[in-house]
Amino acid sequence: MARMTLIDAIRIAMDEELDRDTRVFITGEDVGPRGGVFRATQGLFDKYGATRVVDSPLAELSIVAVGIGAALADLRPICEIQFADFIHPAFNQIVNEAAKLYYRSDGQWRVPLVIRAPYGGGIGGGLYHSQSVEAFFAHVPGLKIVVPSTPQDAKGLLKSAVRDPNPVLYFEPKKGYRAIKGEVPDDDYTIPIGPARVAREGGDLSVFAYGMMAHYAEQAAEQVAQADGIDAEVIDLRTLLPVDKDAILNSIKKTNKALIVYEANHTMGYGAEVAAVIGDEGFEYLDGPIKRLTGPDVPAMPYSHAMQEFFMPNPTSIADAIRELAAY
Amino acid sequence: MSTITTARPSTHLNEQTLREMFWVMLLSRRLDERSWALHRQGKIAFHISGMGHEAAQVGSAFALNRGVDYTHPYYRDLALSLAMGLTPTDFMLSLFGKAGEPSSGARQMPSHFGSKRLNIVSGSAPVATQVPQAAGLAFAIKYKQTTGLVDPNDATQPRVALTSLGEGATSQGEWHEGMNWAGVHKLPFICLVQNNIYAISVPIESQMAVANVADRATAYGVTGVVVDGNDLLAVYDVMVEAVERAYAGEGATLVEAKTYRPVPHSSDDDDRSYRSRAEVEEWKQKDPINRFRDYLIAETILSPAQLDDYEHRARAEVDQAQAAAEATPDPAPEAALGDIYAPSEAV
C-alpha cells in the first residue's frame, strides 16, 4: 500500500501494463518527452522509448483511428486525448468504427483499445477544457465507459481497460488528478469493469455519482451525517457503460430515495438513464422524487471563476440537495 | 511521381497467373451484372457496383501476399475481395442478407467486405474512415517488427496494409490524417485511390483543384504514382513496386488508378442526370476486361475456346452462388442482439 494521487495511480497502471505486455503502447499529443500536459505519462518515454510511447500528430481523429487499426492488428493501444473537449473530431471513429467493428464483422474483428481523456471542470478551463462528454458515448452499445474517482479504482480499472478486448473510454476527473489522494495496493490487481462501488453505506437516501462528483458526494455525506444526522449512501457508479442496474436498484430498495449528481449539462445527461432505471424497475421502492443535481443547460462551462463555481455542483450544494431530499 | 524504368514485374508473370487474373476479373463482372439484374427483379434490396474497376483491383491484389497482407477495402472492391479469397456465394449471401453471410453475418449492407481469416478488415459506409485505420494496421506491422514480436521477413505475417477508396473520399479529413501518419512514420502502407471521376454525381473538378490525387503525395512525404486503372498489368507493375517499398521498410505509396464507373453509383442512382450517354459509351470502349482479354488472345495466352469455357464457368458459378443464397434461410431475428462485446479472455 502506498498513498498517492489519482494521476500517480493512472501513471503506475500504464507503467505496469507497458512492462507486462509488449503489445501495449501509448500514443497521443505530448505523451513523449513532455510526459503529457498533465504528466500522466511522465517518465514512460525514458523507460520504454519512442517506439512504445509515441507522440502523435496534433489530430485527435487519427490518434483514435490509428489506435483502432493497431488494435485490429492485436496490439493494445492506450490513446490519450489531451482534453475530453477535443474528442469530438474522433466521434465518427469511436461511434461508427470502434463501437461497431465487432458487431459488423459478426464477431471476427475485435478492438482492444483504451481511450483516456481528462474531463470535467473546476480548473479554469473555460468552454473547451472543462467538458463532460460521457453521455454522448453512453448512448453507444459496443463501447465501455469507465470514470474512476479514487486512486485505487483508477489503477485497477485502467488495467482492466487495457486487458479488455473491447474499446474502453476511460474518463479521468482532471480536477481530482492531484486533489484526490488515497491508498493504492502495490500489487498487480484489477478492478472489473461493470460493478459500481458502495463508497459510503447509509440508510436514508442514495446519492449516485461518478468521477469528481462521487468524491464530492462522499464529502457531502460526511457533512450531513455530522451536522444533520442524515445517513446518506453514496454509490460511485465508476463504470457508466454497461450500466450497473443491480447496484442502483439494490441501493434504492434500501434507502427509497435517489439523488443523482453529475457535472455535465442537465438535460439528457447520464443521470437521466439512472433515473429511468429507478423509475422503470424500482418504482415500488420509491418514497420521494428522483432528484438530479447537475450543471445547468448552457452550452459549456464559462472561464470566469465566479461563473465556473456557479456551474459546478460542489460538496456544499450536494449537501443542500441531500437535506432537501431527506426532508421530503 | 515515379515512373517504371526497370524491367516490368509483370513480364515475370507466368501464363497461368495471367489467366487467373483474367478469370477473377471476369467472374467479378458476371457476378456484378447478375446483382444488377437481381435488384431489377426485386429480389434484393441493394447493389453497389465495382464494374469498370476490375483491373485496378485485381492488378493490386495480385501484387500482395493475398490473404496474409492486410487489406481495408471499400464498397467497390468486389474483384479485389474475390482475388483475396471471398467467393461468389459469400457475395450472394450478402446481397440476399442470409444466415451465415461471412463478412458480417448479414448485418451489413452488401459489398461491406470483411474476413478475419483473409485479413480483410470489415469496412463501414462513411467514406475514408478506413484510411487512418489502415495506417494503424501498418503502424502495428512496423511496431511488431521493431519490438521483435514478429520477424520482418516472415511471409506468414502481414507486411503491408493496403486500403482503397474513391477519389471523392480523398476530400475527407480522415484521408489526410491517415496519409499524414503513413508519411510521418514511414509506414508499410499503400493507399489505392480508384479515381472514376465521379463521387456519385459530383465530378472531379468540384472535388479538387489539382490534376491528380497522387500529386498530393509530396505533401505527405510519400511516393505518388498515377497509373491507367484500366490497364491490368500497368496497375500490377506499380503495385509490385509499392509492395516492395513497403516490405523493404522504405515507406508508403499513394497509387492513383484512373478508371471509370460505366454504371450508376448504386442500384438507387440514375446517372443520366449528371453525365452524357456519349461519355459513358466512350469509356465502355476502354473496358479493362475486354482490353486484357484482347491482349491474352493476341498473345495466344488464351484461346477463343478457353474464353468460351471461362464464360460458361463464370455463369455456372454465379448461377450456383445465387441458388445457394436463395436456398439459405434468413438469420434468426435474435441474431441482431449478438456480438456487441467481445468476451474477456485470460490475459
XYZ file of C-alpha atoms in Angstrom:
675
model
C 0.000 0.000 0.000
C 1.162 3.496 -0.787
C -0.655 6.786 -0.544
C -0.738 8.605 -3.856
C -2.695 10.944 -6.093
C -5.167 9.919 -8.765
C -2.764 10.754 -11.584
C 0.074 8.815 -9.942
C -2.153 5.750 -9.882
C -3.004 6.216 -13.554
C 0.654 6.519 -14.491
C 1.620 3.475 -12.431
C -1.114 1.421 -14.081
C 0.221 2.322 -17.529
C 3.806 1.676 -16.463
C 2.939 -1.783 -15.185
C 0.896 -2.642 -18.284
C 3.700 -1.479 -20.601
C 6.071 -3.643 -18.609
C 3.754 -6.657 -18.622
C 2.825 -6.780 -22.309
C 4.937 -5.645 -25.282
C 1.743 -5.184 -27.284
C 0.802 -2.224 -25.089
C 1.800 1.201 -26.387
C 0.781 4.790 -25.740
C 0.055 7.478 -28.291
C -1.317 10.987 -28.070
C -0.274 14.609 -28.133
C 2.775 15.420 -25.982
C 2.817 11.992 -24.327
C 6.515 11.520 -25.180
C 9.413 13.515 -23.681
C 6.952 16.051 -22.259
C 5.154 13.282 -20.333
C 1.705 14.628 -21.174
C 0.344 18.063 -20.377
C -0.920 16.705 -17.048
C 2.166 14.448 -16.600
C 0.157 11.245 -16.823
C 2.902 9.646 -18.934
C 5.862 11.262 -17.189
C 8.952 9.081 -17.296
C 7.415 6.472 -19.587
C 9.174 7.733 -22.724
C 12.538 7.452 -20.981
C 11.718 3.980 -19.741
C 10.091 2.448 -22.835
C 11.380 4.590 -25.706
C 9.916 6.303 -28.745
C 8.596 3.075 -30.266
C 6.166 2.462 -27.388
C 5.426 5.972 -26.156
C 4.589 7.778 -29.361
C 3.992 11.488 -29.811
C 1.153 11.738 -32.313
C 0.472 14.444 -34.855
C -1.865 17.098 -33.438
C -5.012 15.403 -34.734
C -7.428 13.564 -32.481
C -9.290 11.671 -35.190
C -6.193 9.770 -36.220
C -4.991 9.237 -32.645
C -8.122 7.124 -32.263
C -8.198 5.716 -35.799
C -4.572 4.592 -35.742
C -5.333 3.087 -32.345
C -8.245 1.188 -33.873
C -6.058 -0.134 -36.684
C -3.343 -1.195 -34.261
C -5.952 -2.860 -32.041
C -7.324 -4.743 -35.065
C -3.760 -5.995 -35.555
C -3.814 -7.285 -31.955
C -1.777 -4.556 -30.294
C -3.104 -2.917 -27.107
C -3.083 0.831 -27.724
C -3.667 3.393 -24.998
C -4.695 6.563 -26.813
C -4.626 9.828 -24.908
C -6.954 12.640 -25.910
C -5.441 15.674 -24.236
C -8.796 17.061 -23.087
C -12.156 15.353 -23.493
C -13.307 18.569 -25.179
C -11.088 17.628 -28.139
C -12.511 14.146 -28.608
C -15.270 15.306 -30.945
C -13.214 15.081 -34.187
C -12.806 11.389 -33.311
C -16.529 10.874 -32.694
C -17.020 9.151 -36.055
C -14.121 6.778 -35.415
C -15.332 5.951 -31.908
C -19.051 5.643 -32.624
C -19.142 4.370 -36.203
C -15.960 2.344 -36.141
C -14.604 1.200 -32.778
C -18.043 0.529 -31.311
C -19.371 -1.290 -34.372
C -16.461 -3.335 -35.678
C -17.120 -6.423 -33.583
C -20.813 -6.326 -34.397
C -20.419 -5.541 -38.076
C -17.866 -8.321 -38.572
C -20.044 -10.959 -36.911
C -17.571 -11.170 -34.052
C -14.444 -11.521 -36.189
C -12.648 -8.214 -35.613
C -12.076 -7.078 -32.028
C -10.936 -3.596 -30.995
C -8.987 -3.859 -27.717
C -8.477 -0.106 -27.422
C -8.290 2.294 -24.491
C -9.016 5.975 -24.975
C -8.007 8.063 -21.959
C -9.278 11.602 -21.636
C -9.249 14.122 -18.796
C -12.735 15.558 -18.420
C -14.731 17.934 -16.261
C -14.459 21.410 -14.835
C -13.084 23.318 -11.935
C -9.616 24.186 -13.228
C -10.342 27.454 -15.027
C -10.538 25.652 -18.343
C -13.475 27.512 -19.790
C -15.648 26.210 -22.570
C -13.081 23.942 -24.179
C -11.077 22.486 -21.311
C -13.937 21.590 -18.954
C -16.409 19.449 -20.826
C -18.046 16.273 -19.588
C -18.691 14.210 -22.713
C -19.697 10.846 -21.248
C -23.371 10.993 -22.180
C -22.619 11.249 -25.917
C -20.860 7.907 -25.760
C -23.043 6.218 -23.157
C -25.712 6.002 -25.883
C -23.486 3.684 -27.937
C -23.586 -0.094 -27.380
C -20.210 -1.613 -28.159
C -18.331 0.921 -26.047
C -17.440 0.614 -22.393
C -17.108 3.754 -20.295
C -15.153 3.999 -17.070
C -14.813 7.021 -14.754
C -12.665 6.421 -11.666
C -12.862 8.617 -8.589
C -10.217 7.074 -6.319
C -6.576 6.190 -6.939
C -7.225 2.545 -6.067
C -10.034 2.312 -8.611
C -8.046 4.325 -11.158
C -5.214 1.782 -11.201
C -7.375 -1.332 -11.115
C -9.883 -0.111 -13.671
C -7.231 1.122 -16.106
C -5.534 -2.275 -16.008
C -8.878 -3.910 -16.726
C -9.421 -1.477 -19.603
C -6.050 -2.336 -21.160
C -6.831 -6.062 -20.892
C -10.394 -5.752 -22.172
C -10.953 -6.961 -25.754
C -13.343 -4.054 -26.418
C -12.978 -0.293 -26.856
C -12.983 1.382 -23.449
C -13.350 5.109 -22.876
C -11.560 5.988 -19.649
C -12.529 9.471 -18.477
C -10.356 10.990 -15.767
C -11.682 13.769 -13.480
C -8.877 16.228 -14.068
C -9.731 18.422 -11.086
C -9.046 15.371 -8.950
C -5.717 14.474 -10.582
C -3.778 15.849 -7.600
C -6.641 16.803 -5.277
C -7.756 13.203 -4.772
C -5.359 11.028 -2.774
C -5.717 7.539 -1.437
C -4.132 4.223 -0.612
C -3.193 2.061 -3.599
C -2.090 -1.568 -3.378
C 1.366 -2.263 -4.784
C 0.425 -5.495 -6.480
C -0.881 -6.237 -9.962
C -4.600 -6.110 -9.142
C -7.512 -5.331 -11.420
C -10.964 -3.974 -10.681
C -13.607 -5.339 -13.016
C -15.329 -3.042 -15.484
C -19.048 -3.107 -14.690
C -19.766 -3.125 -10.967
C -20.393 0.138 -9.145
C -18.857 0.712 -5.709
C -20.639 1.499 -2.479
C -18.475 4.407 -1.400
C -20.412 5.005 1.802
C -23.137 2.866 3.301
C -26.246 4.639 4.502
C -29.954 4.135 5.016
C -31.711 7.466 4.484
C -31.179 8.128 0.792
C -28.896 7.206 -2.101
C -26.552 9.562 -3.910
C -25.462 8.264 -7.330
C -22.397 9.938 -8.785
C -19.104 9.323 -10.583
C -15.736 10.976 -11.030
C -15.215 14.262 -9.201
C -18.878 14.307 -8.177
C -18.521 10.957 -6.408
C -15.592 12.388 -4.467
C -17.665 15.460 -3.566
C -20.689 13.333 -2.702
C -18.668 11.426 -0.117
C -17.601 14.725 1.451
C -21.193 15.995 1.411
C -22.445 12.776 3.003
C -19.961 13.146 5.859
C -21.071 16.756 6.299
C -24.765 15.936 6.632
C -24.033 12.925 8.808
C -22.220 15.103 11.329
C -24.333 18.260 11.078
C -27.794 16.830 10.491
C -27.685 13.177 11.399
C -28.655 12.182 7.839
C -27.284 8.808 6.832
C -26.705 9.040 3.066
C -25.486 6.142 0.956
C -23.054 7.090 -1.806
C -22.810 4.900 -4.866
C -19.784 5.603 -7.045
C -21.009 4.319 -10.395
C -17.399 4.232 -11.781
C -18.485 2.192 -14.853
C -21.113 4.072 -16.867
C -21.440 1.536 -19.667
C -22.535 -1.197 -19.208
C -24.997 0.213 -16.654
C -24.860 -1.494 -13.247
C -28.624 -1.712 -12.732
C -28.308 -4.080 -9.791
C -26.209 -1.657 -7.772
C -28.661 1.158 -8.460
C -31.732 -0.895 -7.574
C -30.184 -2.566 -4.527
C -29.428 0.826 -3.026
C -32.896 2.187 -3.790
C -34.514 -0.854 -2.159
C -32.656 0.069 0.981
C -32.996 3.873 1.041
C -36.108 4.604 -1.061
C -34.790 7.957 -2.250
C -32.413 8.912 -5.063
C -30.239 11.935 -5.717
C -28.157 11.794 -8.880
C -25.216 14.150 -9.255
C -23.254 14.885 -12.426
C -21.426 17.958 -13.608
C -22.451 17.736 -17.259
C -25.426 19.674 -18.589
C -28.706 18.649 -17.008
C -30.871 17.554 -19.931
C -30.181 14.091 -21.435
C -27.255 13.635 -19.079
C -26.150 10.258 -17.734
C -28.379 10.753 -14.687
C -31.450 10.591 -16.907
C -30.692 6.920 -17.500
C -30.138 6.279 -13.795
C -33.499 7.938 -13.125
C -35.121 5.830 -15.834
C -33.737 2.605 -14.365
C -35.149 3.536 -10.964
C -38.483 4.698 -12.392
C -38.818 1.599 -14.533
C -37.654 -1.163 -12.216
C -37.599 0.459 -8.772
C -40.844 2.408 -8.733
C -42.399 0.479 -5.857
C -39.415 1.216 -3.619
C -39.574 4.980 -4.053
C -40.578 7.246 -1.225
C -39.804 10.555 -2.913
C -38.995 12.180 -6.255
C -35.885 11.162 -8.149
C -33.726 14.289 -7.995
C -30.823 15.431 -10.142
C -28.167 17.942 -9.192
C -26.199 18.897 -12.301
C -24.576 21.588 -14.334
C -27.013 23.994 -15.980
C -28.268 23.708 -19.544
C -25.831 26.171 -21.075
C -23.507 25.362 -23.980
C -20.401 24.915 -21.816
C -18.654 25.885 -18.600
C -17.504 29.530 -18.541
C -13.944 30.553 -17.741
C -14.589 33.190 -15.058
C -14.049 31.713 -11.621
C -17.370 33.078 -10.411
C -19.312 31.556 -13.292
C -17.341 28.297 -13.139
C -18.154 27.786 -9.470
C -21.783 28.646 -10.186
C -21.838 25.979 -12.899
C -20.333 23.088 -10.941
C -22.004 21.132 -8.151
C -19.783 21.078 -5.058
C -19.878 19.445 -1.602
C -21.990 22.281 -0.204
C -24.598 22.217 -2.962
C -24.705 18.425 -2.794
C -25.197 18.574 0.999
C -28.061 21.038 0.475
C -29.685 18.730 -2.053
C -29.292 15.782 0.331
C -31.013 17.708 3.140
C -33.850 18.767 0.881
C -34.493 15.237 -0.339
C -34.119 13.743 3.156
C -36.804 16.124 4.372
C -39.271 15.107 1.667
C 5.995 10.972 -59.346
C 7.927 7.824 -60.035
C 7.874 6.037 -63.335
C 8.641 2.467 -64.218
C 12.141 2.448 -65.574
C 13.315 -1.034 -64.690
C 12.047 -4.263 -66.207
C 8.334 -4.508 -65.614
C 7.473 -7.050 -62.889
C 4.527 -8.256 -64.958
C 6.870 -9.686 -67.556
C 7.696 -12.372 -64.978
C 4.094 -13.469 -64.577
C 3.522 -16.917 -66.000
C 0.638 -17.645 -68.342
C -1.349 -19.467 -65.716
C -1.247 -16.446 -63.396
C -2.249 -14.147 -66.249
C -5.244 -16.371 -66.980
C -6.103 -16.445 -63.288
C -6.093 -12.639 -63.165
C -8.396 -12.585 -66.159
C -10.642 -15.168 -64.539
C -11.079 -13.143 -61.352
C -11.957 -10.032 -63.347
C -14.427 -11.939 -65.491
C -16.041 -13.671 -62.530
C -16.394 -10.355 -60.716
C -18.005 -8.745 -63.769
C -20.524 -11.532 -64.298
C -21.360 -11.583 -60.611
C -21.814 -7.826 -60.671
C -24.071 -7.958 -63.730
C -26.218 -10.618 -62.082
C -26.506 -8.460 -58.988
C -27.957 -5.587 -61.015
C -30.438 -7.999 -62.579
C -31.458 -9.370 -59.183
C -32.142 -5.854 -57.987
C -34.226 -5.030 -61.060
C -36.171 -8.259 -60.451
C -36.934 -7.065 -56.951
C -35.078 -9.983 -55.365
C -32.509 -7.953 -53.434
C -32.708 -4.570 -51.715
C -29.455 -3.035 -52.853
C -26.387 -3.388 -55.017
C -23.342 -1.182 -55.338
C -21.101 -1.981 -58.232
C -17.417 -2.414 -58.919
C -17.831 -2.611 -62.668
C -15.066 -0.937 -64.618
C -12.725 -1.095 -61.626
C -11.712 -4.728 -62.015
C -8.240 -4.148 -63.433
C -7.339 -1.613 -60.736
C -8.417 -4.085 -58.078
C -7.090 -7.349 -59.462
C -3.801 -5.800 -60.519
C -3.394 -4.550 -56.967
C -4.479 -7.756 -55.283
C -2.060 -9.947 -57.198
C 0.866 -7.790 -56.087
C 0.104 -8.563 -52.445
C 0.667 -11.656 -50.365
C -3.016 -12.435 -50.734
C -4.897 -13.449 -47.630
C -1.911 -12.520 -45.444
C -1.194 -8.837 -46.056
C -3.892 -6.569 -44.675
C -6.478 -5.045 -46.941
C -9.026 -2.487 -45.762
C -11.197 -2.149 -48.844
C -14.216 -0.056 -49.786
C -17.592 -0.891 -51.250
C -16.483 -1.158 -54.879
C -13.833 -3.777 -54.140
C -15.735 -6.863 -55.280
C -12.972 -8.020 -57.632
C -10.300 -7.290 -55.033
C -12.204 -9.283 -52.433
C -12.686 -12.217 -54.800
C -8.960 -12.124 -55.541
C -8.310 -12.261 -51.797
C -10.455 -15.347 -51.372
C -14.081 -14.376 -50.822
C -16.407 -16.389 -53.060
C -19.406 -15.617 -55.280
C -21.575 -17.477 -52.766
C -20.252 -15.242 -49.982
C -21.275 -12.224 -52.027
C -24.694 -13.628 -52.927
C -25.348 -14.310 -49.248
C -24.662 -10.638 -48.582
C -26.967 -9.478 -51.380
C -29.798 -11.594 -50.025
C -28.907 -10.919 -46.373
C -28.908 -14.592 -45.472
C -27.725 -16.608 -42.497
C -24.027 -17.315 -42.355
C -23.051 -14.417 -44.601
C -19.351 -14.458 -43.784
C -18.403 -10.772 -43.752
C -20.948 -9.539 -41.222
C -23.495 -12.252 -40.513
C -25.827 -10.289 -42.830
C -25.810 -7.295 -40.515
C -24.181 -5.003 -43.077
C -25.431 -3.963 -46.476
C -23.867 -5.855 -49.384
C -20.318 -5.007 -50.506
C -19.047 -4.277 -46.998
C -16.370 -6.912 -47.408
C -14.501 -8.416 -44.490
C -12.817 -11.596 -43.349
C -10.568 -12.102 -40.358
C -9.258 -15.298 -41.897
C -8.137 -13.423 -45.029
C -7.027 -10.285 -43.153
C -9.673 -8.221 -44.935
C -10.829 -5.653 -42.372
C -14.560 -5.090 -42.206
C -15.434 -1.642 -43.545
C -18.189 0.860 -42.896
C -20.178 3.158 -45.170
C -18.808 6.575 -44.118
C -16.048 7.063 -46.674
C -12.312 7.245 -45.850
C -12.753 6.012 -42.275
C -10.645 3.012 -43.298
C -7.623 5.094 -44.284
C -6.302 6.138 -40.849
C -7.226 2.679 -39.563
C -5.114 1.135 -42.304
C -2.311 3.459 -41.203
C -2.849 1.892 -37.781
C -2.553 -1.596 -39.268
C 0.670 -0.535 -40.955
C 1.838 1.057 -37.706
C 1.241 -2.276 -35.981
C 3.233 -4.131 -38.646
C 6.197 -1.847 -38.127
C 5.754 -1.888 -34.335
C 5.745 -5.674 -34.177
C 8.841 -5.861 -36.359
C 10.654 -3.184 -34.337
C 9.819 -4.690 -30.942
C 10.644 -8.236 -32.022
C 7.097 -9.533 -31.815
C 7.472 -10.757 -35.410
C 10.289 -11.385 -37.865
C 10.214 -8.750 -40.664
C 10.908 -11.464 -43.237
C 8.211 -13.842 -42.029
C 5.880 -14.133 -45.027
C 3.203 -15.783 -42.910
C 2.711 -12.397 -41.221
C 1.214 -9.246 -42.774
C 3.966 -6.995 -44.091
C 1.912 -4.261 -45.735
C -1.541 -2.728 -45.294
C -3.416 -1.678 -48.424
C -6.521 0.445 -48.212
C -8.644 1.595 -51.084
C -11.210 4.282 -51.751
C -12.586 6.547 -54.431
C -11.277 9.977 -55.372
C -14.239 11.717 -53.742
C -13.347 10.214 -50.379
C -9.936 11.868 -50.538
C -11.708 15.116 -49.682
C -12.318 13.766 -46.195
C -10.106 14.822 -43.305
C -9.731 11.159 -42.418
C -7.851 10.570 -45.656
C -5.486 13.426 -44.857
C -4.829 12.233 -41.314
C -4.182 8.672 -42.449
C -1.775 9.784 -45.171
C -0.006 12.030 -42.701
C 0.603 9.190 -40.223
C 1.821 6.971 -43.048
C 4.314 9.637 -44.066
C 5.484 10.676 -40.597
C 6.111 7.091 -39.509
C 7.256 5.832 -42.928
C 4.740 3.035 -42.712
C 4.337 -0.089 -44.870
C 1.133 1.362 -46.251
C -0.460 1.609 -49.673
C -3.384 3.851 -50.449
C -5.108 2.837 -53.676
C -7.345 5.598 -54.987
C -9.683 4.311 -57.669
C -10.409 7.558 -59.446
C -13.547 7.103 -61.543
C -14.015 10.890 -61.813
C -17.430 10.970 -60.121
C -18.420 10.895 -56.458
C -21.973 9.756 -57.141
C -22.781 12.805 -59.309
C -20.076 15.266 -58.319
C -17.321 15.489 -60.945
C -13.660 15.613 -60.075
C -13.288 19.326 -60.810
C -15.730 20.038 -57.986
C -13.733 17.733 -55.721
C -10.197 19.017 -56.030
C -8.142 21.767 -57.638
C -5.198 19.582 -58.657
C -4.996 17.365 -61.701
C -4.163 14.167 -59.869
C -4.903 12.836 -56.403
C -1.381 11.448 -56.430
C 0.025 14.991 -56.762
C -0.723 15.326 -53.065
C 1.726 12.558 -52.160
C 4.560 15.075 -51.954
C 2.699 16.896 -49.189
C 2.771 13.741 -47.079
C 6.314 12.711 -47.853
C 5.227 9.525 -49.604
C 5.666 8.238 -53.138
C 2.837 9.097 -55.515
C 2.061 7.195 -58.704
C -0.582 7.717 -61.371
C -1.496 4.666 -63.397
C -4.042 3.774 -66.057
C -6.500 1.867 -63.898
C -7.911 0.064 -66.901
C -4.537 -1.461 -67.736
C -4.251 -4.541 -65.538
C -0.551 -5.133 -65.974
C 0.338 -1.458 -65.539
C -1.510 -1.477 -62.212
C 0.234 -4.694 -61.226
C 3.624 -3.198 -62.052
C 3.234 -0.070 -59.938
C 1.696 -2.081 -57.137
C 4.599 -4.526 -57.034
C 6.921 -1.558 -56.624
C 4.744 -0.173 -53.842
C 4.651 -3.535 -52.060
C 8.403 -3.980 -52.369
C 8.883 -0.470 -50.996
C 6.726 -1.368 -48.008
C 8.386 -4.731 -47.413
C 11.791 -3.052 -47.521
C 10.769 -0.523 -44.853
C 11.034 2.331 -47.340
C 7.649 3.841 -46.667
C 4.201 4.391 -48.063
C 2.838 4.772 -51.568
C -0.188 6.603 -52.898
C -1.358 4.887 -56.088
C -3.998 6.617 -58.152
C -5.638 4.320 -60.658
C -7.572 6.340 -63.242
C -10.681 4.484 -64.243
C -14.405 4.876 -64.825
C -17.669 3.529 -63.465
C -19.776 2.633 -66.509
C -22.899 2.094 -64.414
C -24.750 4.252 -61.858
C -23.255 4.671 -58.379
C -25.634 2.127 -56.904
C -28.914 0.413 -57.607
C -30.649 3.560 -56.320
C -28.808 6.027 -58.552
C -29.673 7.297 -62.047
C -26.560 8.608 -63.731
C -28.430 10.123 -66.683
C -28.948 13.250 -64.594
C -25.250 14.076 -64.386
C -23.359 12.676 -67.378
C -23.914 12.115 -71.075
C -24.534 8.746 -72.675
C -21.783 9.574 -75.153
C -19.278 9.850 -72.327
C -20.355 6.537 -70.845
C -20.144 4.852 -74.256
C -16.692 6.251 -74.829
C -15.467 4.703 -71.587
C -17.134 1.397 -72.308
C -14.819 1.172 -75.304
C -11.933 1.241 -72.832
C -13.326 -1.580 -70.741
C -10.481 -3.134 -68.741
C -11.676 -6.720 -69.098
C -12.097 -6.569 -72.858
C -8.730 -4.901 -73.092
C -6.964 -7.665 -71.189
C -8.942 -10.347 -72.995
C -7.810 -8.972 -76.355
C -4.241 -8.912 -75.115
C -4.354 -12.524 -73.915
C -5.846 -13.701 -77.183
C -3.383 -11.713 -79.280
C -0.529 -13.188 -77.267
C -2.128 -16.671 -77.595
C -2.170 -16.984 -73.818
C -5.909 -17.560 -74.042
C -7.641 -19.280 -76.933
C -11.175 -18.410 -78.095
C -12.239 -21.873 -76.931
C -10.777 -21.254 -73.482
C -12.545 -17.923 -73.355
C -15.857 -19.657 -74.055
C -15.057 -22.109 -71.324
C -14.323 -19.279 -68.875
C -17.627 -17.637 -69.727
C -19.501 -20.877 -69.113
C -17.725 -21.444 -65.837
C -18.391 -17.899 -64.673
C -22.069 -18.218 -65.483
C -22.237 -21.586 -63.738
C -20.510 -20.252 -60.633
C -22.820 -17.250 -60.461
C -25.885 -19.485 -61.008
C -24.722 -21.825 -58.297
C -23.948 -18.983 -55.890
C -27.344 -17.420 -56.438
C -29.105 -20.742 -55.940
C -27.157 -21.416 -52.773
C -28.009 -17.993 -51.345
C -31.679 -18.258 -52.260
C -31.847 -21.657 -50.580
C -30.242 -20.345 -47.387
C -32.586 -19.288 -44.586
C -32.717 -15.813 -43.104
C -30.691 -15.278 -39.974
C -32.526 -15.767 -36.699
C -34.052 -12.356 -35.873
C -32.409 -12.524 -32.457
C -29.013 -12.579 -34.177
C -29.490 -8.784 -34.161
C -28.645 -8.944 -30.457
C -25.321 -10.753 -30.786
C -21.669 -9.697 -30.901
C -21.937 -6.380 -29.062
C -18.953 -7.038 -26.818
C -16.120 -9.489 -27.303
C -15.847 -11.808 -24.307
C -12.928 -11.267 -21.982
C -10.095 -13.715 -22.272
C -7.361 -14.885 -19.999
C -4.502 -12.425 -20.263
